[in-house]
XYZ file of C-alpha atoms in Angstrom:
781
model
C 0.000 0.000 0.000
C 1.345 3.408 -1.004
C -0.140 6.597 0.392
C -0.004 10.041 -1.234
C 2.748 9.207 -3.718
C 3.422 11.848 -6.361
C 2.370 10.614 -9.795
C 5.409 10.772 -12.094
C 4.752 13.299 -14.878
C 4.690 11.887 -18.397
C 7.088 12.941 -21.178
C 4.223 15.063 -22.546
C 4.216 17.076 -19.325
C 7.976 17.696 -19.414
C 7.814 18.773 -23.063
C 5.215 21.430 -22.276
C 6.986 22.441 -19.047
C 10.266 23.276 -20.702
C 8.757 24.879 -23.798
C 6.174 27.085 -22.085
C 7.755 28.227 -18.819
C 7.594 32.012 -18.869
C 9.593 34.510 -16.843
C 10.245 38.201 -17.423
C 13.821 39.345 -16.791
C 12.709 42.533 -15.046
C 14.801 43.827 -12.179
C 13.362 43.084 -8.739
C 12.587 45.672 -6.090
C 12.718 45.547 -2.325
C 9.618 44.413 -0.434
C 7.898 47.057 1.720
C 8.403 46.824 5.486
C 8.486 48.881 8.668
C 11.163 49.197 11.366
C 14.117 49.639 9.005
C 17.262 49.253 11.106
C 18.996 51.863 8.930
C 16.458 54.446 10.116
C 17.194 54.930 13.845
C 14.494 57.589 14.133
C 11.792 54.951 13.649
C 13.458 51.592 14.392
C 13.869 52.514 18.070
C 10.110 52.571 18.734
C 8.879 49.840 21.099
C 6.595 48.510 18.343
C 9.753 47.658 16.411
C 11.304 45.594 19.209
C 10.908 41.937 18.282
C 11.728 40.866 21.839
C 8.408 42.276 23.039
C 5.112 40.368 22.700
C 3.056 41.358 19.658
C 0.217 42.498 21.901
C 2.519 45.015 23.593
C 4.036 46.165 20.298
C 0.640 46.787 18.757
C -0.519 48.679 21.823
C 2.462 50.997 21.499
C 1.893 51.538 17.777
C -1.804 52.314 18.072
C -1.160 54.747 20.937
C 1.050 56.843 18.632
C -1.580 57.334 15.920
C -3.759 60.400 15.505
C -7.476 59.880 14.913
C -7.081 60.630 11.202
C -4.217 58.141 10.954
C -6.274 55.516 12.738
C -9.220 55.960 10.408
C -6.989 55.774 7.340
C -5.984 52.223 8.316
C -9.552 50.864 8.394
C -9.786 50.282 4.629
C -8.219 47.659 2.377
C -5.794 50.118 0.755
C -4.206 51.409 3.954
C -1.878 54.383 3.256
C 1.619 54.809 4.646
C 2.361 56.648 7.878
C 5.696 58.257 6.954
C 6.443 59.852 10.339
C 6.495 56.364 11.910
C 8.194 54.648 8.974
C 5.138 52.497 8.262
C 4.594 51.666 4.565
C 1.233 51.377 2.860
C -0.472 48.014 2.987
C -3.003 46.308 0.740
C -5.307 43.849 2.513
C -6.990 42.606 -0.667
C -5.174 39.818 -2.491
C -6.599 36.655 -4.011
C -5.328 33.080 -4.092
C -8.369 30.854 -4.571
C -6.520 28.182 -6.567
C -3.187 29.868 -7.113
C -1.795 33.330 -6.478
C -3.771 35.752 -8.636
C -3.477 39.415 -9.553
C -7.228 39.890 -9.302
C -6.959 41.836 -6.033
C -4.862 44.952 -5.524
C -1.994 43.458 -3.543
C -0.242 41.329 -6.192
C 1.639 42.369 -9.322
C 2.549 39.682 -11.863
C 4.531 42.010 -14.115
C 8.068 41.841 -12.798
C 10.761 39.296 -12.085
C 7.871 36.895 -11.485
C 5.309 37.077 -14.258
C 3.384 33.843 -13.676
C 2.079 31.712 -10.810
C 0.988 28.086 -10.671
C -2.704 27.830 -11.551
C -4.310 24.811 -9.927
C -7.718 23.405 -10.855
C -10.726 25.369 -9.732
C -11.554 24.287 -6.163
C -14.627 22.213 -7.027
C -12.451 19.854 -9.094
C -9.657 19.716 -6.538
C -12.269 18.716 -3.959
C -13.230 15.757 -6.163
C -9.910 14.112 -5.251
C -11.094 13.746 -1.630
C -7.431 14.031 -0.668
C -6.536 16.235 2.310
C -2.806 15.830 1.714
C -3.181 17.126 -1.843
C -5.176 20.122 -0.595
C -2.507 20.890 1.984
C 0.298 20.698 -0.582
C -1.602 23.066 -2.872
C -1.906 25.477 0.053
C 1.840 25.159 0.666
C 2.620 26.049 -2.946
C 0.285 29.040 -2.856
C 1.848 30.314 0.384
C 5.353 29.795 -0.981
C 4.678 31.568 -4.283
C 2.933 34.391 -2.416
C 6.004 34.909 -0.257
C 8.241 34.726 -3.339
C 6.254 37.571 -4.883
C 6.535 39.615 -1.716
C 10.274 39.042 -1.455
C 10.634 40.134 -5.094
C 8.871 43.410 -4.314
C 5.759 42.471 -6.274
C 3.306 42.368 -3.379
C 2.034 45.172 -1.163
C 0.141 42.749 1.046
C 0.264 39.166 2.245
C -3.381 38.694 3.255
C -5.211 36.467 0.790
C -8.988 36.302 0.720
C -9.378 32.566 0.290
C -10.664 29.888 0.759
C -14.324 30.191 -0.192
C -15.954 27.683 2.158
C -19.636 28.318 1.648
C -21.754 25.216 1.104
C -22.634 24.581 -2.558
C -26.319 24.446 -1.627
C -27.995 25.117 -4.971
C -26.698 23.781 -8.315
C -27.380 27.095 -10.066
C -25.030 29.141 -7.889
C -22.431 30.844 -10.098
C -19.754 30.714 -7.422
C -20.262 27.093 -6.439
C -17.198 26.359 -8.573
C -15.063 28.214 -6.007
C -16.113 25.932 -3.157
C -15.217 22.354 -2.159
C -18.811 21.240 -2.699
C -21.978 20.481 -0.786
C -20.781 18.416 2.174
C -19.886 20.264 5.428
C -17.231 17.720 6.421
C -15.441 17.928 3.071
C -15.650 21.716 2.979
C -14.329 21.962 6.548
C -11.433 19.586 5.941
C -10.525 21.396 2.738
C -10.504 24.684 4.656
C -8.209 23.298 7.343
C -5.762 21.755 4.869
C -5.616 24.813 2.615
C -5.215 27.278 5.490
C -2.492 25.255 7.201
C -0.585 24.997 3.937
C -0.829 28.685 3.058
C 0.008 29.959 6.535
C 3.028 27.709 7.064
C 1.600 25.224 9.545
C 2.200 21.475 9.450
C -0.350 19.134 7.866
C -1.447 17.877 11.294
C -1.438 21.394 12.763
C 0.410 22.531 15.865
C 3.600 23.830 14.261
C 2.052 27.287 13.964
C 1.198 28.434 17.471
C -1.580 30.926 18.224
C -0.159 34.301 17.280
C 2.821 32.667 15.527
C 4.724 33.782 12.417
C 2.720 33.487 9.205
C 4.096 32.590 5.791
C 0.965 34.227 4.348
C -2.474 34.902 5.781
C -5.579 32.947 4.724
C -9.149 34.209 5.129
C -12.293 32.068 5.470
C -15.144 33.510 3.420
C -18.053 34.361 3.152
C -19.359 34.318 6.720
C -22.151 33.118 6.613
C -24.945 31.389 4.622
C -23.871 33.093 1.401
C -24.709 31.086 -1.713
C -26.830 33.267 -3.968
C -25.464 35.957 -6.268
C -28.068 37.051 -8.768
C -31.225 35.013 -9.235
C -34.215 36.562 -10.944
C -34.772 39.867 -9.107
C -32.786 38.886 -6.001
C -29.125 39.862 -5.603
C -26.599 39.030 -2.928
C -26.565 42.687 -1.849
C -30.179 42.728 -0.726
C -30.827 39.055 0.013
C -31.986 38.144 3.510
C -31.088 34.484 4.049
C -33.695 33.002 6.375
C -31.892 30.106 8.012
C -33.060 27.858 10.833
C -30.898 27.259 13.882
C -30.874 23.607 12.876
C -29.407 24.269 9.425
C -26.932 26.815 10.752
C -25.666 24.311 13.302
C -24.981 21.316 11.064
C -24.639 22.763 7.562
C -23.687 26.416 7.191
C -21.462 27.014 10.228
C -19.324 23.844 10.637
C -16.851 24.678 7.814
C -16.143 28.084 9.368
C -15.770 26.571 12.812
C -13.230 24.081 11.453
C -11.411 26.803 9.527
C -11.015 28.859 12.706
C -10.500 26.221 15.383
C -8.497 23.570 13.522
C -7.050 25.595 10.671
C -6.311 28.643 12.870
C -7.161 30.931 9.988
C -5.965 34.486 10.570
C -8.808 36.109 8.632
C -12.577 35.960 8.163
C -14.648 37.792 5.555
C -18.219 38.687 6.463
C -20.709 38.332 3.617
C -22.939 40.761 1.729
C -26.199 39.105 2.669
C -28.274 39.400 5.783
C -28.948 36.320 7.902
C -32.354 36.350 9.554
C -32.636 40.100 9.102
C -29.169 41.155 10.290
C -26.357 42.098 7.866
C -23.488 39.646 8.339
C -20.947 42.443 8.800
C -23.126 44.121 11.440
C -23.945 40.954 13.378
C -22.358 41.150 16.846
C -23.570 37.659 17.674
C -21.941 36.202 14.557
C -18.619 38.074 14.564
C -17.937 38.582 18.260
C -19.966 36.073 20.271
C -19.567 33.106 17.919
C -16.295 33.636 16.015
C -14.234 35.345 18.698
C -16.099 34.068 21.752
C -17.183 30.493 21.131
C -14.517 29.628 18.540
C -11.670 31.682 20.036
C -10.810 33.375 16.744
C -7.577 35.396 16.769
C -7.346 37.393 13.589
C -8.921 40.148 11.553
C -12.396 40.396 10.032
C -12.858 42.140 6.699
C -16.011 43.080 4.876
C -16.610 41.912 1.357
C -16.058 44.803 -1.038
C -18.551 47.612 -0.399
C -20.495 45.396 1.995
C -20.632 48.227 4.534
C -22.199 50.756 2.172
C -25.044 48.416 1.195
C -26.139 48.126 4.823
C -27.624 51.598 4.354
C -27.876 52.060 0.601
C -29.450 48.710 -0.331
C -30.653 46.916 2.770
C -31.892 49.971 4.654
C -30.716 48.422 7.910
C -28.845 51.592 8.917
C -30.438 55.021 8.580
C -27.225 56.981 7.991
C -23.664 56.239 6.858
C -22.495 56.913 10.420
C -24.967 54.340 11.741
C -23.616 51.761 9.290
C -20.024 52.467 10.352
C -20.969 52.218 14.017
C -22.888 48.984 13.435
C -20.020 47.110 11.763
C -17.210 48.254 14.044
C -19.229 47.568 17.172
C -20.180 44.154 15.766
C -16.498 43.207 15.494
C -15.527 43.934 11.896
C -12.026 45.392 11.506
C -11.399 46.502 7.933
C -13.613 47.639 5.068
C -12.950 46.624 1.488
C -13.880 49.963 -0.016
C -13.762 53.560 1.173
C -16.869 53.794 3.352
C -15.058 53.690 6.683
C -12.496 56.223 5.463
C -15.313 58.560 4.460
C -17.688 58.255 7.411
C -15.867 57.038 10.532
C -14.752 60.465 11.749
C -18.270 61.875 11.548
C -19.543 58.763 13.358
C -17.138 59.559 16.209
C -18.113 63.229 16.196
C -21.805 62.274 16.325
C -21.023 59.959 19.261
C -22.274 56.934 17.342
C -18.879 55.272 17.702
C -16.289 55.265 20.442
C -12.618 55.523 19.495
C -12.003 52.368 21.554
C -13.801 50.367 18.832
C -11.388 51.769 16.254
C -8.458 50.862 18.505
C -9.791 47.316 18.865
C -9.970 46.941 15.084
C -6.474 48.376 14.619
C -5.102 45.995 17.224
C -6.361 43.051 15.159
C -5.064 44.521 11.900
C -1.553 45.421 13.021
C -1.241 42.107 14.876
C -1.608 40.292 11.540
C 0.933 42.529 9.818
C 3.379 41.841 12.634
C 2.722 38.099 12.480
C 3.644 38.332 8.803
C 7.010 39.772 9.844
C 6.390 43.175 8.271
C 7.511 45.096 11.370
C 10.736 43.173 12.027
C 13.109 44.934 9.657
C 13.996 43.583 6.228
C 11.836 40.493 5.498
C 14.670 39.060 3.445
C 16.580 38.537 6.674
C 13.609 36.912 8.456
C 11.957 33.489 8.214
C 10.697 32.925 4.645
C 13.187 35.555 3.424
C 15.063 32.977 1.347
C 12.075 32.120 -0.857
C 13.146 33.395 -4.258
C 11.611 33.883 -7.722
C 12.693 30.383 -8.748
C 9.948 28.993 -6.508
C 7.200 30.478 -8.701
C 6.234 28.012 -11.440
C 8.904 25.555 -10.343
C 8.904 22.113 -11.930
C 7.603 20.615 -8.669
C 4.761 23.126 -8.436
C 3.666 22.510 -12.007
C 3.802 18.757 -11.438
C 1.452 19.236 -8.473
C -0.981 21.188 -10.670
C -1.003 18.231 -13.046
C -1.498 15.770 -10.194
C -4.414 17.811 -8.854
C -6.129 17.798 -12.252
C -5.498 14.083 -12.756
C -6.881 13.165 -9.349
C -9.940 15.396 -9.584
C -11.300 14.478 -13.020
C -14.321 12.183 -12.658
C -15.175 9.303 -14.974
C -18.984 9.248 -15.178
C -19.522 6.607 -17.864
C -17.413 3.956 -19.579
C -19.667 1.611 -21.518
C -17.971 -1.418 -22.978
C -14.676 -0.230 -21.490
C -14.286 2.237 -24.339
C -11.710 4.121 -22.303
C -8.796 4.274 -22.270
C -8.209 4.660 -25.998
C -5.360 2.689 -27.588
C -2.031 4.489 -27.650
C -1.272 4.140 -31.325
C -0.046 7.054 -33.389
C -1.826 5.488 -36.349
C -5.317 6.215 -35.020
C -7.256 9.218 -36.225
C -9.034 11.461 -33.782
C -11.780 14.053 -34.188
C -11.782 16.658 -31.418
C -14.994 18.640 -31.400
C -16.508 21.305 -29.169
C -16.265 24.928 -28.043
C -14.092 24.038 -25.040
C -11.616 21.881 -26.966
C -9.219 24.715 -27.759
C -10.248 27.256 -25.099
C -7.316 27.830 -22.733
C -9.149 30.455 -20.652
C -12.010 28.080 -19.866
C -9.602 25.709 -18.119
C -8.765 28.289 -15.465
C -12.157 29.125 -13.992
C -12.304 32.442 -12.149
C -10.012 34.275 -9.708
C -6.925 33.068 -11.546
C -3.614 34.735 -12.245
C -1.293 34.327 -15.204
C -0.601 30.573 -15.359
C 2.830 29.068 -15.861
C 1.657 27.567 -19.134
C -1.478 27.163 -21.191
C -2.126 23.782 -22.781
C -5.552 23.230 -24.304
C -7.122 19.757 -24.451
C -6.805 19.847 -28.240
C -3.074 20.505 -28.111
C -2.544 17.801 -25.508
C -4.561 15.227 -27.468
C -2.515 15.995 -30.572
C 0.481 14.647 -28.658
C -1.159 11.193 -28.688
C -2.813 11.043 -32.122
C -0.897 11.911 -35.259
C -4.053 12.428 -37.290
C -6.243 14.921 -35.448
C -9.108 16.884 -36.969
C -10.576 19.776 -34.955
C -13.999 21.350 -35.322
C -15.304 23.835 -32.745
C -18.927 23.071 -33.617
C -19.950 26.276 -31.831
C -18.132 29.609 -31.682
C -18.726 29.805 -27.901
C -20.265 27.627 -25.219
C -23.459 29.692 -25.561
C -23.793 27.908 -28.902
C -26.704 29.863 -30.400
C -25.755 28.325 -33.756
C -23.872 25.105 -34.420
C -21.905 24.016 -37.496
C -23.264 20.510 -37.167
C -22.543 19.448 -40.775
C -18.806 20.092 -40.454
C -18.643 18.371 -37.062
C -20.516 15.345 -38.412
C -18.125 15.039 -41.378
C -15.134 15.172 -39.023
C -16.704 12.486 -36.843
C -17.436 10.182 -39.775
C -13.817 10.299 -40.910
C -12.217 9.564 -37.532
C -11.506 6.348 -35.662
C -12.471 8.012 -32.357
C -14.300 11.198 -31.407
C -13.781 13.357 -28.313
C -16.409 16.051 -27.683
C -15.300 18.771 -25.245
C -18.366 20.718 -24.234
C -19.889 22.311 -21.139
C -19.792 25.741 -19.556
C -17.414 28.629 -18.927
C -17.507 31.919 -17.028
C -20.085 33.357 -19.416
C -22.537 30.821 -17.977
C -21.619 30.722 -14.280
C -19.585 33.192 -12.280
C -19.664 35.715 -9.474
C -22.792 37.895 -9.797
C -24.291 35.435 -12.321
C -26.293 32.388 -11.266
C -27.650 29.955 -13.839
C -31.330 29.764 -14.776
C -31.235 26.166 -16.016
C -29.103 23.063 -15.559
C -28.870 21.820 -19.131
C -26.153 22.418 -21.698
C -26.399 25.873 -23.301
C -27.806 26.585 -26.750
C -27.451 23.870 -29.344
C -24.744 21.897 -27.556
C -26.999 18.888 -26.971
C -28.066 18.830 -30.618
C -24.416 18.948 -31.664
C -23.507 16.098 -29.304
C -26.361 13.856 -30.437
C -25.688 14.468 -34.140
C -21.964 13.753 -33.837
C -22.542 10.642 -31.710
C -25.046 9.287 -34.212
C -22.641 9.798 -37.127
C -19.458 8.451 -35.524
C -18.041 5.009 -36.321
C -17.733 4.063 -32.656
C -19.285 5.381 -29.437
C -17.880 8.822 -28.684
C -16.267 10.327 -25.599
C -17.912 13.358 -24.000
C -15.939 15.715 -21.762
C -17.823 18.288 -19.694
C -16.064 21.405 -18.408
C -18.138 23.081 -15.714
C -18.111 24.204 -12.116
C -21.707 23.415 -11.260
C -23.586 20.227 -12.118
C -25.105 19.824 -15.577
C -28.125 17.723 -16.487
C -26.637 15.438 -19.134
C -29.347 12.790 -18.864
C -29.551 12.367 -22.671
C -25.827 11.596 -22.862
C -25.958 9.275 -19.865
C -28.456 7.011 -21.640
C -27.246 7.456 -25.233
C -25.658 4.171 -26.331
C -23.612 6.050 -28.931
C -21.848 7.939 -26.128
C -19.486 5.429 -24.570
C -17.480 7.573 -22.168
C -18.221 10.685 -20.134
C -15.665 12.662 -18.132
C -16.303 15.676 -15.901
C -13.204 17.866 -15.750
C -14.426 20.905 -13.807
C -12.147 23.796 -14.711
C -8.902 21.821 -14.442
C -6.306 24.583 -14.361
C -3.120 25.120 -16.321
C -2.343 21.392 -16.628
C -5.926 20.328 -17.260
C -5.459 19.711 -20.957
C -2.565 17.351 -20.295
C -4.452 15.573 -17.499
C -7.443 14.971 -19.763
C -5.306 13.573 -22.571
C -3.429 11.292 -20.175
C -6.687 9.922 -18.765
C -8.271 9.438 -22.184
C -5.233 7.501 -23.407
C -4.603 5.555 -20.201
C -1.474 7.209 -18.793
C -3.507 7.967 -15.687
C -6.307 5.988 -14.048
C -9.144 8.365 -13.089
C -10.314 8.271 -9.474
C -12.203 11.495 -8.793
C -15.609 11.456 -7.080
C -18.339 14.072 -7.449
C -18.326 16.561 -4.535
C -21.884 17.680 -5.417
C -25.170 16.090 -6.411
C -25.953 16.409 -10.123
C -29.655 17.243 -10.179
C -32.080 16.944 -13.064
C -33.382 20.045 -14.830
C -36.672 20.092 -12.905
C -34.789 21.054 -9.735
C -34.890 24.649 -10.966
C -38.495 24.748 -9.774
C -37.088 25.077 -6.250
C -36.552 28.768 -5.402
C -32.877 29.614 -4.873
C -33.978 31.837 -2.019
C -35.238 28.890 0.034
C -32.374 28.173 2.422
C -33.892 25.077 4.018
C -31.776 21.957 3.847
C -34.450 19.580 5.152
C -37.356 18.441 2.964
C -40.937 19.369 3.748
C -43.353 16.629 2.773
C -46.372 18.857 3.401
C -45.399 21.330 0.686
C -43.430 18.998 -1.565
C -40.154 20.817 -0.896
C -37.498 18.201 -1.796
C -34.608 19.301 0.437
C -31.024 19.945 -0.605
C -27.811 17.965 -1.080
C -27.367 14.214 -0.760
C -27.906 14.425 3.008
C -31.549 15.479 2.724
C -32.678 15.556 -0.933
C -35.257 12.877 -1.681
C -35.724 13.365 -5.426
C -34.033 11.839 -8.444
C -30.632 12.838 -9.782
C -28.360 12.427 -12.760
C -25.391 11.398 -10.601
C -25.212 11.197 -6.822
C -22.681 12.800 -4.491
C -19.510 10.710 -4.352
C -20.124 9.017 -7.703
C -17.075 8.245 -9.797
C -15.823 5.329 -11.895
C -12.313 4.109 -12.606
C -10.456 1.931 -15.062
C -10.105 -0.419 -12.107
C -12.832 -2.154 -10.122
C -12.583 -1.715 -6.347
C -14.197 -4.110 -3.884
C -14.870 -3.169 -0.241
C -15.516 -5.010 2.961
C -15.705 -4.010 6.609
C -12.707 -5.674 8.266
C -13.819 -4.607 11.751
C -16.070 -2.130 13.505
C -18.127 -2.151 16.715
C -18.243 -5.427 18.621
C -21.683 -7.059 18.394
C -22.846 -4.120 16.257
C -23.873 -2.129 19.329
C -22.669 1.187 20.706
C -23.679 1.986 24.271
C -23.891 5.635 25.243
C -25.610 4.926 28.550
C -22.435 4.382 30.570
C -21.180 7.527 32.239
C -19.964 8.463 35.660
C -21.714 11.797 35.337
C -24.986 10.132 34.261
C -25.979 12.631 31.572
C -29.672 13.155 31.191
C -31.476 11.013 28.640
C -34.052 13.079 26.750
C -37.172 11.760 25.068
C -39.266 12.810 22.109
C -42.212 11.295 20.289
C -39.811 9.268 18.169
C -37.557 7.936 20.916
C -34.655 8.651 23.251
C -31.709 10.911 22.527
C -28.837 12.674 24.217
C -27.792 16.257 23.915
C -24.116 16.438 22.963
C -23.536 19.553 25.149
C -24.511 17.390 28.156
C -21.768 14.870 27.400
C -18.271 15.614 28.621
C -15.340 15.719 26.232
C -13.779 12.884 28.230
C -16.889 10.749 27.727
C -16.932 11.417 23.975
C -13.221 10.570 23.690
C -13.767 7.349 25.603
C -16.532 6.325 23.222
C -14.445 6.690 20.075
C -14.223 3.503 18.066
C -12.189 2.356 15.050
C -13.692 1.203 11.770
C -11.419 -0.749 9.480
C -12.314 -0.931 5.803
C -10.589 -3.264 3.375
C -10.370 -2.222 -0.263
C -8.949 -4.236 -3.154
C -8.052 -3.169 -6.686
C -9.497 -5.839 -8.980
C -8.365 -4.020 -12.097
C -5.280 -4.176 -14.275
C -4.006 -0.658 -13.596
C -2.565 1.086 -10.565
C -5.050 3.593 -9.244
C -5.403 6.314 -6.637
C -8.773 5.706 -5.052
C -10.752 7.793 -2.560
C -12.608 5.673 0.006
C -15.701 7.390 1.413
C -17.291 6.263 4.691
C -20.901 7.254 5.373
C -23.216 6.768 8.336
C -26.989 6.836 8.222
C -30.106 5.969 10.160
C -32.404 3.170 9.033
C -35.421 5.352 9.741
C -34.290 8.990 9.822
C -36.549 11.414 11.659
C -36.480 14.760 13.485
C -34.575 16.274 10.597
C -31.678 13.822 10.756
C -29.809 13.252 7.472
C -30.576 10.171 5.399
C -26.833 9.620 5.526
C -23.746 11.765 5.960
C -20.062 11.471 5.191
C -17.967 10.818 8.307
C -14.550 10.119 6.807
C -12.565 9.757 3.594
C -9.064 8.629 2.671
C -7.172 8.342 -0.591
C -5.135 5.200 -1.205
C -2.914 4.085 -4.095
C -3.316 0.432 -5.024
C -1.501 -1.572 -7.664
C -3.404 -4.139 -9.715
C -4.604 -6.876 -7.353
C -3.405 -5.065 -4.242
C -5.496 -4.993 -1.048
C -5.223 -2.520 1.813
C -6.974 -1.810 5.082
C -7.832 1.736 6.092
C -8.740 2.799 9.604
C -11.308 5.470 10.428
C -11.713 6.679 14.019
C -15.293 7.706 14.733
C -16.396 9.886 17.618
C -20.128 9.313 18.221
C -20.553 12.829 19.596
C -19.235 14.236 16.326
C -19.938 11.700 13.620
C -23.226 10.146 14.765
C -24.985 13.352 15.767
C -27.101 15.958 14.029
C -28.716 19.234 15.026
C -32.156 19.421 16.553
C -34.604 22.209 15.774
C -33.039 24.410 18.441
C -29.577 24.083 16.880
C -28.203 21.754 19.558
C -26.358 18.621 18.513
C -28.010 15.360 19.537
C -27.375 11.656 19.120
C -30.494 9.530 18.859
C -31.109 5.958 19.893
C -31.873 3.606 17.056
C -30.623 1.518 14.156
C -27.836 2.995 12.045
C -25.582 1.718 9.294
C -22.028 2.366 8.148
C -21.604 2.403 4.378
C -18.703 2.204 1.938
C -19.710 1.883 -1.693
C -22.648 -0.532 -1.734
C -21.517 -2.398 1.403
C -23.290 -1.681 4.683
C -22.504 -2.565 8.293
C -25.363 -2.431 10.842
C -24.940 -0.481 14.050
C -27.360 0.000 16.949
C -26.976 2.946 19.316
C -28.322 2.611 22.830
C -28.603 5.759 24.938
């Protein structure tokens, strides 16, 4: 058994690496920093003394600022304070799936002109591989620091990851998230944040308040998953969310990001939650994040999210009220200029005390100090030796390829059509608007990639005779050149159709209205498949799910691959999978619904179904309707067989043994226990191992994610039908068998939220599930 081995890149990868690596030979500049030892007039301040605790240093710095200087620092583009030797700072930088120059803090036009562009997050999540996610975070943090050291960054705070639940398949930004499952989203957040910030994979290397490689920010807090649907926009939307859904769906990823990941930033969202703007919600920002979760970091608004509190939502009567609301709620910095424009008048009108400004500044300057920006030259500090050669290094580009390979999902492979034979003599027709579209591979929030290899170009490396027809000018496909595509298909031994979506169809501020393929794409697919000599291969590029029911049941379509937006190496990864140089193992991180799901209003935030009204519920945990493909679905060129090697003795778990005798509650449906009534010691004592054996019955080595679910035989009281409780990725050679161990904590993994938002574990019959194998489990409380 081999865990987390790096897949050796193929010769095709090395060819493209060496021929497309781009660097500009521009002279580098010094990174900006405070406390320059060559300036004794400023370096002697106590806030420059690294021997003092950061808390004391920040206190000294803030005490030296005038009111105008304080207010100037409350916005994302914080100006310099020359008399104290403090440079300007930009809080807004982006690194969703690679360092990007989308925000204001990063410049990719210097010594470093490119950064590694990984697959869009939704595809990376399909690998179900925490180690991969962590390594991607490491690369992003390293390349971010390389840019700073080269003088191409004015900030080291990156507003990623996006860890909102992909609740509705139409959401334009669902592509930015790790999917619909709270456990997956939370674990992705932890892995990414630890990697970016310089922590170890297990956590613990980076102590509270410790030195940061770069700063990660969990967004958008909270219950944000609608951008622009019909007449409703994210700016005015009031998300009505039950305490039950908040407790076990919307909030857990943020809790994990803060408590386990130790994220140093949080972004509050545009929307209101139950009537209160997220950025003005004292309960959310101060009581929950800082109080219950012990968050130590800064809280930023989304861009212009403060202004809309008055101008759109009407929650605040005046600009000064809005400023007072957000700062008193616990927000620290405003992306925009609203706080710069209205904070002084808020103080003068006695709607805001200066102590609230000082509190915010304490959080902001603490982060800048943790980044080492007040310790003299950063080049002489930890991370100061990270040079330009780290950006787009061979190792980083190989990881981008690995991420694309491991995320791509095989949805159909009738008659074992795939992989295609590796013979230069075969002829190949490559058809579709996404076949030669390099930009579509990158998704959104991307920088300038190290290279750009389209699927067409990569496939040409395998087939000497390749004929390309776009079929449609764009993915909108209002008109299709079907005749030309059909002629190309008739003449070829094999046909690969590369279709789907791009950012014109789904993006920030643009939610989809339907779930089918745009325009005449389906007509093009059906016509080509009907004309081809053999069953064709269909590749779908998309972030959100697409209803491809016709293709699923079309016997002339033999293979279907979902490739998300696979990043800079996505073209190579697709070609390698199609021709068998890589065995696909990705699993869908979202449910693929049928088109009729669009009847459900996007504005309905309920996760649980309502049988009285016919509301079907959301995500695999609660949705009771039909689907195209279920959460976790994914095929392989290998066949994997599971069995439970061991679990609970006698299939029973007793939660009625406790020295503190916690109270057993009752409801109409049976007995249950409130998790808050159970001690941590009791929950730890009741942990139990589950060992799952998995065997590769195929002929190829494969990296395979193993997903462990738990469910109730008769779910009630809003409990999920089933929920994911663990996942591991394992590499198995042909015929190899391995055993994986999952440690389950009943207080965490066998519980769900009640209507009051409290976690409970109910008595009854449960089951553990891997693949189609179940293991019965009775819980006695």
